[in-house]
XYZ file of C-alpha atoms in Angstrom:
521
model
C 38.239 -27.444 -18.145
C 35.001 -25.712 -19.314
C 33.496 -29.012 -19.866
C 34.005 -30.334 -16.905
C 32.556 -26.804 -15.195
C 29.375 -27.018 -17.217
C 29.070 -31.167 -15.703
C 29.046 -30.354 -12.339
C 27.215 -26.660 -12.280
C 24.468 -27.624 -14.419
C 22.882 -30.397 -11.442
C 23.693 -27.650 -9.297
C 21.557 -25.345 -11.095
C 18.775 -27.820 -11.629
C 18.743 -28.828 -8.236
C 18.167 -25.530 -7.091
C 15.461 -24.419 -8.820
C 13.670 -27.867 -7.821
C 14.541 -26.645 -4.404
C 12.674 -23.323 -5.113
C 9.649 -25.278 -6.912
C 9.365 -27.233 -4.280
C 9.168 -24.815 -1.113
C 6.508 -23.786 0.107
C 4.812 -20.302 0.364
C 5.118 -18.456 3.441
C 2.406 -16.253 5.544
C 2.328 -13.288 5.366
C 2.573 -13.845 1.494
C 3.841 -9.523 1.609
C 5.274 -8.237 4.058
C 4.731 -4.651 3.538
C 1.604 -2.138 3.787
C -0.749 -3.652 1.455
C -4.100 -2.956 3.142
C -7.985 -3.063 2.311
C -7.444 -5.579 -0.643
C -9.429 -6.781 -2.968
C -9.068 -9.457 -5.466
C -10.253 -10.861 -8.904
C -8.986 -13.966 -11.079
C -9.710 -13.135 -14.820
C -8.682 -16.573 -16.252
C -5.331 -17.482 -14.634
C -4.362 -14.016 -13.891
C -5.446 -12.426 -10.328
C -5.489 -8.958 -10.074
C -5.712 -6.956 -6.938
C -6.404 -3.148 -5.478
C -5.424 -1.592 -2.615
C -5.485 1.373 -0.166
C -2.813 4.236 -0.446
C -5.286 6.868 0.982
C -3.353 10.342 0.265
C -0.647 9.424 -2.001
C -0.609 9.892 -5.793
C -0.937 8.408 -7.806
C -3.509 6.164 -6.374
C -5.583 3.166 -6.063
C -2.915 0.711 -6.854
C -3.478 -2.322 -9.298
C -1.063 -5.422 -8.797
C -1.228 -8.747 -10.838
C 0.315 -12.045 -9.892
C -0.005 -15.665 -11.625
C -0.104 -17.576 -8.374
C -1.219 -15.579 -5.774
C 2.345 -15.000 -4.066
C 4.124 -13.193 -6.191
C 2.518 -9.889 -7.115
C 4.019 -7.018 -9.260
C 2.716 -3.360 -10.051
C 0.496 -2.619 -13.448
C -0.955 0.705 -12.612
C -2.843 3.271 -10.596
C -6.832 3.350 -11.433
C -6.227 7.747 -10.607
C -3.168 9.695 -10.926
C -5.384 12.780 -9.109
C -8.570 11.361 -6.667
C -9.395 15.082 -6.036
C -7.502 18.770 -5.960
C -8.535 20.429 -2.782
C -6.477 22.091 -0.613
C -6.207 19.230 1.124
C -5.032 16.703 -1.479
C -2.403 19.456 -2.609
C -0.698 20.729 0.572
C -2.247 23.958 0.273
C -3.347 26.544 2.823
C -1.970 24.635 5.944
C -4.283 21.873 5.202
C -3.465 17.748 4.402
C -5.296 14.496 4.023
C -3.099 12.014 5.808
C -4.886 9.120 6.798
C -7.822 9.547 4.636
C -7.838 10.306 0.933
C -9.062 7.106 -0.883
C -10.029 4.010 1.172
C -11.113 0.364 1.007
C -11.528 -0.113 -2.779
C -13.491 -2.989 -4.719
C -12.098 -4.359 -7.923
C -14.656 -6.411 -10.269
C -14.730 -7.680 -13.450
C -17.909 -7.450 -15.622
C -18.619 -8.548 -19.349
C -15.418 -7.435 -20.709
C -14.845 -4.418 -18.509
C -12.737 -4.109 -15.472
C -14.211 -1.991 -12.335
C -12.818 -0.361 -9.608
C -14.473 1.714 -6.911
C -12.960 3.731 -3.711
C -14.522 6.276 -1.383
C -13.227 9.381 0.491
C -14.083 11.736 2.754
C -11.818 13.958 1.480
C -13.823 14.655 -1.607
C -16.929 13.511 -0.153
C -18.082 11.076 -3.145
C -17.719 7.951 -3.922
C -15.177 7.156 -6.853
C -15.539 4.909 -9.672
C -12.742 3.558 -12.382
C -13.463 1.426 -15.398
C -11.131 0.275 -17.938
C -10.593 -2.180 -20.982
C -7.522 -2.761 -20.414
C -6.427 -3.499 -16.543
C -3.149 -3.338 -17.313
C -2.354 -0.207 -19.901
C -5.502 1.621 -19.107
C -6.566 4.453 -20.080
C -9.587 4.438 -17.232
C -12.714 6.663 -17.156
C -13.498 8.056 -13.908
C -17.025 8.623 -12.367
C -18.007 9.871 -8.862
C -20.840 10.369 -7.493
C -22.172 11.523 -3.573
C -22.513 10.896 -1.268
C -19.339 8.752 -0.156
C -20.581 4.799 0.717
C -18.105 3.490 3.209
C -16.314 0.299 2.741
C -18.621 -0.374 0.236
C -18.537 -3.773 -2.264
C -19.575 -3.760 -6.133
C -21.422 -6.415 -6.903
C -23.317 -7.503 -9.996
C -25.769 -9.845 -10.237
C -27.107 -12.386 -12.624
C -30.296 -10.832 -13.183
C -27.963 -7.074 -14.617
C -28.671 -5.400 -11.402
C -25.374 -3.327 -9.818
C -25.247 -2.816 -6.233
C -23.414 -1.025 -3.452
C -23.317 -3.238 -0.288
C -21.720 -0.672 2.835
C -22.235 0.785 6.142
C -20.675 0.106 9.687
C -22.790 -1.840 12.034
C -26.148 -1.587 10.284
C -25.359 -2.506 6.670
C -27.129 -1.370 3.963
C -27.686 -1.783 0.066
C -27.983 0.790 -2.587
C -28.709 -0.171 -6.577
C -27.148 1.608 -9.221
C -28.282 2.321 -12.431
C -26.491 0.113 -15.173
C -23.742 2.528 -16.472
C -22.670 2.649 -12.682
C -22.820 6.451 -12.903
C -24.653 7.230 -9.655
C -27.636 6.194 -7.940
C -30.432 4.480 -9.437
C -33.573 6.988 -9.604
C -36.303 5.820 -7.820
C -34.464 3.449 -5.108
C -33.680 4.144 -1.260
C -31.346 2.553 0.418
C -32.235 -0.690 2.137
C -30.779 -2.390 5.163
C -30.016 -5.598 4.549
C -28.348 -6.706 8.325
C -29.548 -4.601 11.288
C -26.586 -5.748 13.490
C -24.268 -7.210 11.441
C -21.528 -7.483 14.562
C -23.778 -10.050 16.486
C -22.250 -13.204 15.724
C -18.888 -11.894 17.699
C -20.771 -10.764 20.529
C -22.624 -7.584 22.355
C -19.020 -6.279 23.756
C -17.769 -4.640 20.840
C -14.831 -2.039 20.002
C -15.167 -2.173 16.098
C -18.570 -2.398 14.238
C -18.849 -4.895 11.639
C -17.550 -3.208 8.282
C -15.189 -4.244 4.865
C -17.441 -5.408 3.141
C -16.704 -7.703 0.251
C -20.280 -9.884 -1.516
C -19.564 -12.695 -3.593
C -22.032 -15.485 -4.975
C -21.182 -18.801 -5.313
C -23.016 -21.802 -6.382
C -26.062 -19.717 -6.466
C -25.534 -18.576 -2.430
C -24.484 -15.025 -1.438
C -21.754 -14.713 0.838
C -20.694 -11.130 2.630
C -17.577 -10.759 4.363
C -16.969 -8.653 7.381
C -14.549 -7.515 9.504
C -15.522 -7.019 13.778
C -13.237 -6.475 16.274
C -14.660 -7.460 20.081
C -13.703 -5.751 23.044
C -10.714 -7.088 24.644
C -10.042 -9.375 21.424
C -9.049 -9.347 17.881
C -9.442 -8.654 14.618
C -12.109 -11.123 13.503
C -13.712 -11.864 10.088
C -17.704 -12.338 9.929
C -19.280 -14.097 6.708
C -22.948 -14.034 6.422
C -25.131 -15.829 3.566
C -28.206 -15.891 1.845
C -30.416 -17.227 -0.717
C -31.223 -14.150 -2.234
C -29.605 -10.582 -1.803
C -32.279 -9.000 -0.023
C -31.620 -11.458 2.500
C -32.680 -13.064 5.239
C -28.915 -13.534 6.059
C -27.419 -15.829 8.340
C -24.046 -14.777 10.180
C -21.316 -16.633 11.774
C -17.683 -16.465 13.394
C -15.328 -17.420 10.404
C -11.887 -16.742 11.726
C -10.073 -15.462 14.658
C -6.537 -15.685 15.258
C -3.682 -13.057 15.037
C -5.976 -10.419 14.294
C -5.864 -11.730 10.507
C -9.106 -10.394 9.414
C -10.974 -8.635 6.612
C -10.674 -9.352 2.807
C -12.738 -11.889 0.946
C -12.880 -14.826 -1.445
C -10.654 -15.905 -4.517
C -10.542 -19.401 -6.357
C -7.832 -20.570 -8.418
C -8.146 -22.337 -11.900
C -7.626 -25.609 -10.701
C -10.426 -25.037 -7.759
C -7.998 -24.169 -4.671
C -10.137 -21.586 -2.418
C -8.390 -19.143 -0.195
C -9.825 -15.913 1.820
C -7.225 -13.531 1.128
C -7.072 -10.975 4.414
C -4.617 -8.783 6.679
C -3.150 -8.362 9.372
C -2.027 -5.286 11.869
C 1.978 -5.634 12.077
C 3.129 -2.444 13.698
C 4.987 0.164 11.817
C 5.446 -1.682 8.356
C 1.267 -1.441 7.815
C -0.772 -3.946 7.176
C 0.370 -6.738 5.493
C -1.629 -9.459 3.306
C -1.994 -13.172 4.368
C -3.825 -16.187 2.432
C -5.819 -18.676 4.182
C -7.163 -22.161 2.718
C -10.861 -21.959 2.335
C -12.922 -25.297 2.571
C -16.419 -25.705 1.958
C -18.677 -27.550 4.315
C -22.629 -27.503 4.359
C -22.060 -24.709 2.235
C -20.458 -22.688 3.906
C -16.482 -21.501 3.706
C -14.155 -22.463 6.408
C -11.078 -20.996 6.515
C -7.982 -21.682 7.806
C -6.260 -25.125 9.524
C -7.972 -26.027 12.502
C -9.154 -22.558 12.885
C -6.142 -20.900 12.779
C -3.831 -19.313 9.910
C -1.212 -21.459 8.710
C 2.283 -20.716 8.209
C 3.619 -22.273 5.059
C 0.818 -22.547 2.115
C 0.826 -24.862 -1.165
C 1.099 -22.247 -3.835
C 4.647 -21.634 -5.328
C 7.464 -19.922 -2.904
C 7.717 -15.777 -3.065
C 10.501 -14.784 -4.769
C 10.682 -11.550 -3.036
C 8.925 -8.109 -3.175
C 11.956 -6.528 -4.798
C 11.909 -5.289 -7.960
C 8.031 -5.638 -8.218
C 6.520 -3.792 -5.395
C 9.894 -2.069 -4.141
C 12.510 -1.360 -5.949
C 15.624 0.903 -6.407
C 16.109 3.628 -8.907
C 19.377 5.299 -10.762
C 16.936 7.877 -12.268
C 18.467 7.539 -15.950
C 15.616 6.942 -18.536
C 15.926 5.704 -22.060
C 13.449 7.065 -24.702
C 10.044 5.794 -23.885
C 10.469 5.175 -20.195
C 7.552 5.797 -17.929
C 9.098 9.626 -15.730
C 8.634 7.495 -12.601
C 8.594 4.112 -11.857
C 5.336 2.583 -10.447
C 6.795 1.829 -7.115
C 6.736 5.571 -6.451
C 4.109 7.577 -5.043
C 4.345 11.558 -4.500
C 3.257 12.147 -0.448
C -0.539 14.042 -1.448
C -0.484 15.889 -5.369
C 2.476 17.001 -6.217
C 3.355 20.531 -8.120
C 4.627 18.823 -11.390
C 6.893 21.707 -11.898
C 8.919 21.503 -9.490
C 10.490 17.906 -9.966
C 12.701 17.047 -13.228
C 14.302 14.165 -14.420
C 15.789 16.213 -17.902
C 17.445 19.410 -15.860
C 20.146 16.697 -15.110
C 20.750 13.402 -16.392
C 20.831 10.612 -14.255
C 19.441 12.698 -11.558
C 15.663 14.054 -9.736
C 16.052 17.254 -9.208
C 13.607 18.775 -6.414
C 13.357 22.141 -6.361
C 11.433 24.908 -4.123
C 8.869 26.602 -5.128
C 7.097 27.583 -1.416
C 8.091 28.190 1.646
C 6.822 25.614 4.151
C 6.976 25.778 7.988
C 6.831 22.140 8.423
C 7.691 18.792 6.784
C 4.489 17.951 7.009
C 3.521 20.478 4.984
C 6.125 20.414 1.683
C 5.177 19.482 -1.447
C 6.884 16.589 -3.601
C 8.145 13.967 -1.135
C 8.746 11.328 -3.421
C 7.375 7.786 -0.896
C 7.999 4.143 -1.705
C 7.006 0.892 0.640
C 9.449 0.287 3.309
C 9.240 -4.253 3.537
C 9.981 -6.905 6.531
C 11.035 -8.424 8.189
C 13.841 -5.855 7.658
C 15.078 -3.085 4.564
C 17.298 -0.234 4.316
C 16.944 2.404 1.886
C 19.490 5.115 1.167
C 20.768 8.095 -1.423
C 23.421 10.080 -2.343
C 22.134 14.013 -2.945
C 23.717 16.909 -4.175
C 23.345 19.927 -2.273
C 25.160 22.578 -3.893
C 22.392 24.652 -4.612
C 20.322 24.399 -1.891
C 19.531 28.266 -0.311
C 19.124 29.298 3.223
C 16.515 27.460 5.282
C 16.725 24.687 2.731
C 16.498 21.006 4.285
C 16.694 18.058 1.886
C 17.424 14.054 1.905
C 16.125 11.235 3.069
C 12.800 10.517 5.412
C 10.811 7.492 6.877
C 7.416 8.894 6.511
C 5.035 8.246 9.246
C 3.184 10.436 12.232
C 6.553 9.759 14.156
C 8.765 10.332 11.412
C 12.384 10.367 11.046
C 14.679 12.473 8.337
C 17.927 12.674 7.687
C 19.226 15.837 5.730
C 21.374 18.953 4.662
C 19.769 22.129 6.284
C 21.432 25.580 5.224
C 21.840 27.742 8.454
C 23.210 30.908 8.260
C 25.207 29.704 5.200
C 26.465 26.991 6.698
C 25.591 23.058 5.368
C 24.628 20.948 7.962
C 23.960 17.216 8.378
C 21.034 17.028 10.433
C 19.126 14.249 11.617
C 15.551 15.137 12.949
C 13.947 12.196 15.199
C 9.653 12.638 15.602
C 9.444 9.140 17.760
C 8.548 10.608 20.811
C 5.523 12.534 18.822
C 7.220 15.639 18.661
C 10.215 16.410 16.275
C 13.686 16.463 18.125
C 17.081 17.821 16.224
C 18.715 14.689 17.455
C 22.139 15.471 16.236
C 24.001 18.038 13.845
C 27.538 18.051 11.819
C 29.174 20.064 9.914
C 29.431 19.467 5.818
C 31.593 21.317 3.828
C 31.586 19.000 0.825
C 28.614 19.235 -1.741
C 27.310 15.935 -1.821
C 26.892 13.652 0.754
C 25.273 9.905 1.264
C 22.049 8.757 3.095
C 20.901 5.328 4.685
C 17.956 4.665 6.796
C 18.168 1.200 7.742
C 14.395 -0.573 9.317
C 14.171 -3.544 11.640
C 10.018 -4.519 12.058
C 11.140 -8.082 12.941
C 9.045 -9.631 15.665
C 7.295 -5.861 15.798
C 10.668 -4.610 16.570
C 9.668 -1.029 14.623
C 13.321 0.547 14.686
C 14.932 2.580 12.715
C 19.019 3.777 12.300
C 20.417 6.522 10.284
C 23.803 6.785 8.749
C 25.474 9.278 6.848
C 28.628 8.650 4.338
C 30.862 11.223 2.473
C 32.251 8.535 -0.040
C 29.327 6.122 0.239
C 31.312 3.160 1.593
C 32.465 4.154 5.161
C 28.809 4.933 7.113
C 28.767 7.218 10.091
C 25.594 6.707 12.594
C 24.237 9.886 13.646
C 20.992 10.801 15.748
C 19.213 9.019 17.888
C 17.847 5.028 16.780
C 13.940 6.028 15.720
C 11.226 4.042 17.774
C 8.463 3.822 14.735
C 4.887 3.541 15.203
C 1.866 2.523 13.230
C -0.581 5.607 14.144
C -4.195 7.017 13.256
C -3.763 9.877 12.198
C -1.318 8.501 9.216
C -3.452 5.301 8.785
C -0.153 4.096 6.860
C 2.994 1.805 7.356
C 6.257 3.482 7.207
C 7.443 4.988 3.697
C 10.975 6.543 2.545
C 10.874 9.210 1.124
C 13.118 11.663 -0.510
C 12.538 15.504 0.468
C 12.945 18.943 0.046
C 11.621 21.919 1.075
C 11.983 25.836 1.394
C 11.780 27.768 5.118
C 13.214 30.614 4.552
C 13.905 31.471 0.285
C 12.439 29.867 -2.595
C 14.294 28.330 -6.053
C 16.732 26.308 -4.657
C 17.000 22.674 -5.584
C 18.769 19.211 -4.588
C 19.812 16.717 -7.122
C 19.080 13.101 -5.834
C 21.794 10.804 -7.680
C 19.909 7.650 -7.008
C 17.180 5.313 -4.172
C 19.004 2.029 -3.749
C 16.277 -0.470 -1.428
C 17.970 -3.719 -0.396
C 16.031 -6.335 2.103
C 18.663 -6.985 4.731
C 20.175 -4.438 7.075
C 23.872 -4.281 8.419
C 24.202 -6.213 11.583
């Protein structure tokens, strides 16, 4: 009978994984909050950096072999700065600023990558051997160039291309560690938005240089009054210019990014698009060259299915769940997880109970803004859920712990201690303004968590549910309408919480973060 099992599954098998060879990519090619990115191919391995402004650790470094599927290798910082800003302190925070656009490049041997941020006020610069295990040196200099590119040239010179608008160019010396002595700044495109127009909203900025066949080529985000998202490219002879501009792409508001080639001389623009509360999520788009110049897309517009190899899906490699057990030589935290601004080391544990993070108090906060160690990971489309089980026997009075979607409008779900009574409570920040949208009684000591996210179609809602034998789910509170604001700069995150209002030392055990793509129906 075996034989005869083996006969007929093994077609099966094959001609399912011919099926998967055979399908084609989809756009976006991640659907979750991977914004400002840049991209190198070092052989046949791409590499890419990204923006996760105040998180940490930061500056995020993903590989991928063919440009679809990407996975986590590292953070270029664990700590970008420790003001009282980056750590919580003093009634002060960073959201929506912290580290932006980076620029990765790779240069005789050496791998560079370069952020800038108001929040410390310089401009930030990582270099490694070793992309992938590190260790990388950090140098920072002021002032802090905005959305600037790296670029070396033939000739040895380094330079910082940036601005908004009115884009400049400043040289570095060779070891990259500040400005070159000697040099001003030079504008190299007066008004770089004019090829979209005299009507517009956004200045051009993003900036991303690249030389190819002997030409420079700078890329540019604009957005026009009344429009969209639209990417600029410029070009020149030489880098001091003069520079030519012209309208490379507009459609869906996919815009800003640059170039990559593959091995076997493919060209796409990789770029991003606004989606609402999940962030900004990257898309490819095939690059052609004509008269020397790149044109992108199909027809002018960004196509739907691509021919690179099918995504087999953003979980475990940029989202993934966690049982929080750890054999000997395990990494404390998976990469996946970022700590919302520096966290207070001290105050989190993995060893004070196996199998468990343990968050304990060590303030008291008067918002949830304001509390130290929320642990964040991605929330992904077109739909997740993420959810916990905590225990909450030793939380004290004024404690509230569990589970959060992290945004501007946020929403959490938790066990509050009021005067020494548990409570399930589920806070809902949609409208703005934080709302105790409902409130039960828990006389148990541990109790389950789900937050479940629909960003289909720019949907951007979110339900809560709350188990006490994490099988039968109870809804509770109000659904959350999420929103993609400012002052956050960020897509939605969940996040596991806990924080002091009223006594300090108290702690919640967190028993496990399970992330699945698909929500109940």
């Amino acid at each position: 009978m075996k034989s005869y099992i083996f006969v007929f599954i093994f077609p099966l098998l094959a001609a399912q994984c011919l099926l998967a060879q055979t399908k084609p990519a989809q756009n976006p090619v991640i659907f979750a909050d991977v914004p400002d990115l840049s991209m190198i191919r070092v052989g046949e391995t791409y590499y890419m950096s990204s923006t996760t402004m105040h998180l940490s650790p930061g500056l995020p470094i993903m590989k991928s072999k063919d440009l679809i599927n990407w996975q986590m290798v590292g953070y270029a910082y664990d700590t970008l700065t420790t003001v009282d800003a980056m750590t919580l302190n003093n009634g002060k925070s960073t959201y929506g600023r912290g580290s932006w656009a980076s620029s990765i490049r790779y240069h005789q041997g050496t791998y560079y990558v370069t952020t800038f941020a108001q929040t410390s006020g310089r401009t930030h610069i990582y270099t490694t051997k070793d992309i992938e295990k590190g260790p990388w040196k950090a140098i920072s200099f002021k002032p802090s160039y905005h959305d600037h590119t790296l670029f070396f040239d033939d000739d040895g010179r380094v330079y910082l291309i940036y601005g908004v608008g009115k884009l400049k160019m400043i040289e570095l010396n060779a070891d990259l560690s500040g400005v070159k002595p000697g040099t001003t700044e030079q504008v190299l495109i007066e008004n770089a938005s004019l090829p979209a127009g005299n009507n517009i909203m956004l200045q051009s900025e993003g900036s991303q240089l690249f030389k190819v066949n002997g030409k420079y080529y700078l890329f540019n985000i604009v957005w026009p009054r009344g429009g969209m998202r639209t990417v600029l490219i410029h070009r020149a002879d030489k880098i001091t210019g003069p520079w030519e501009g012209k309208l490379a792409l507009q459609d869906l508001g996919v815009a800003q990014g640059g170039l990559i080639d593959t091995p076997d001389g493919q060209w796409y623009a990789y770029l991003f698009r606004d989606y609402g509360a999940v962030g900004r999520i990257p898309y490819l788009v095939p690059v052609k060259w004509e008269d020397g110049w790149p044109i992108l897309g199909i027809d002018g517009k960004v196509p739907e299915t691509l021919n690179l190899p099918a995504s087999t899906g953003l979980i475990p490699n940029l989202v993934h769940s966690d049982e929080f057990s750890r054999q000997k030589g395990d990494p404390a935290l998976p990469l996946v997880w970022q700590w919302n601004h520096n966290p207070e080391n001290s105050l989190w544990s993995l060893k004070a109970r196996k199998g468990y993070l343990r968050l304990q108090t060590g303030r008291l906060d008067t918002s949830f803004f304001l509390a130290r160690n929320t642990l964040t990971q991605r929330s992904i489309g077109p739909e997740c859920s993420g959810s916990t089980a905590l225990d909450v026997s030793n939380l004290k009075e004024g404690d509230f712990a569990g589970l959060c979607l992290l945004q501007k409008n946020y929403g959490l779900l938790g066990v509050k201690v009021i005067s020494g009574q548990r409570q399930i409570v589920m806070i809902n920040a949609g409208s703005g303004k934080p709302v105790e949208a409902q409130r039960v009684p828990l006389k148990g000591n541990k109790v389950y968590f789900k937050a479940e996210c629909n960003f289909r179609d720019k949907k951007d809602v979110a339900n809560f549910f709350y188990s006490l034998d994490g099988k039968s789910w109870n809804p509770i509170g109000e659904q959350l309408k999420m929103s993609y604001t400012l002052p956050h700069f960020m897509g939605y995150r969940f996040g596991l919480f806990n924080y002091a209002t009223q006594q300090v030392g108290g702690y919640a055990d967190f028993d496990y973060f399970h992330i699945e793509d698909k929500i109940s129906k």
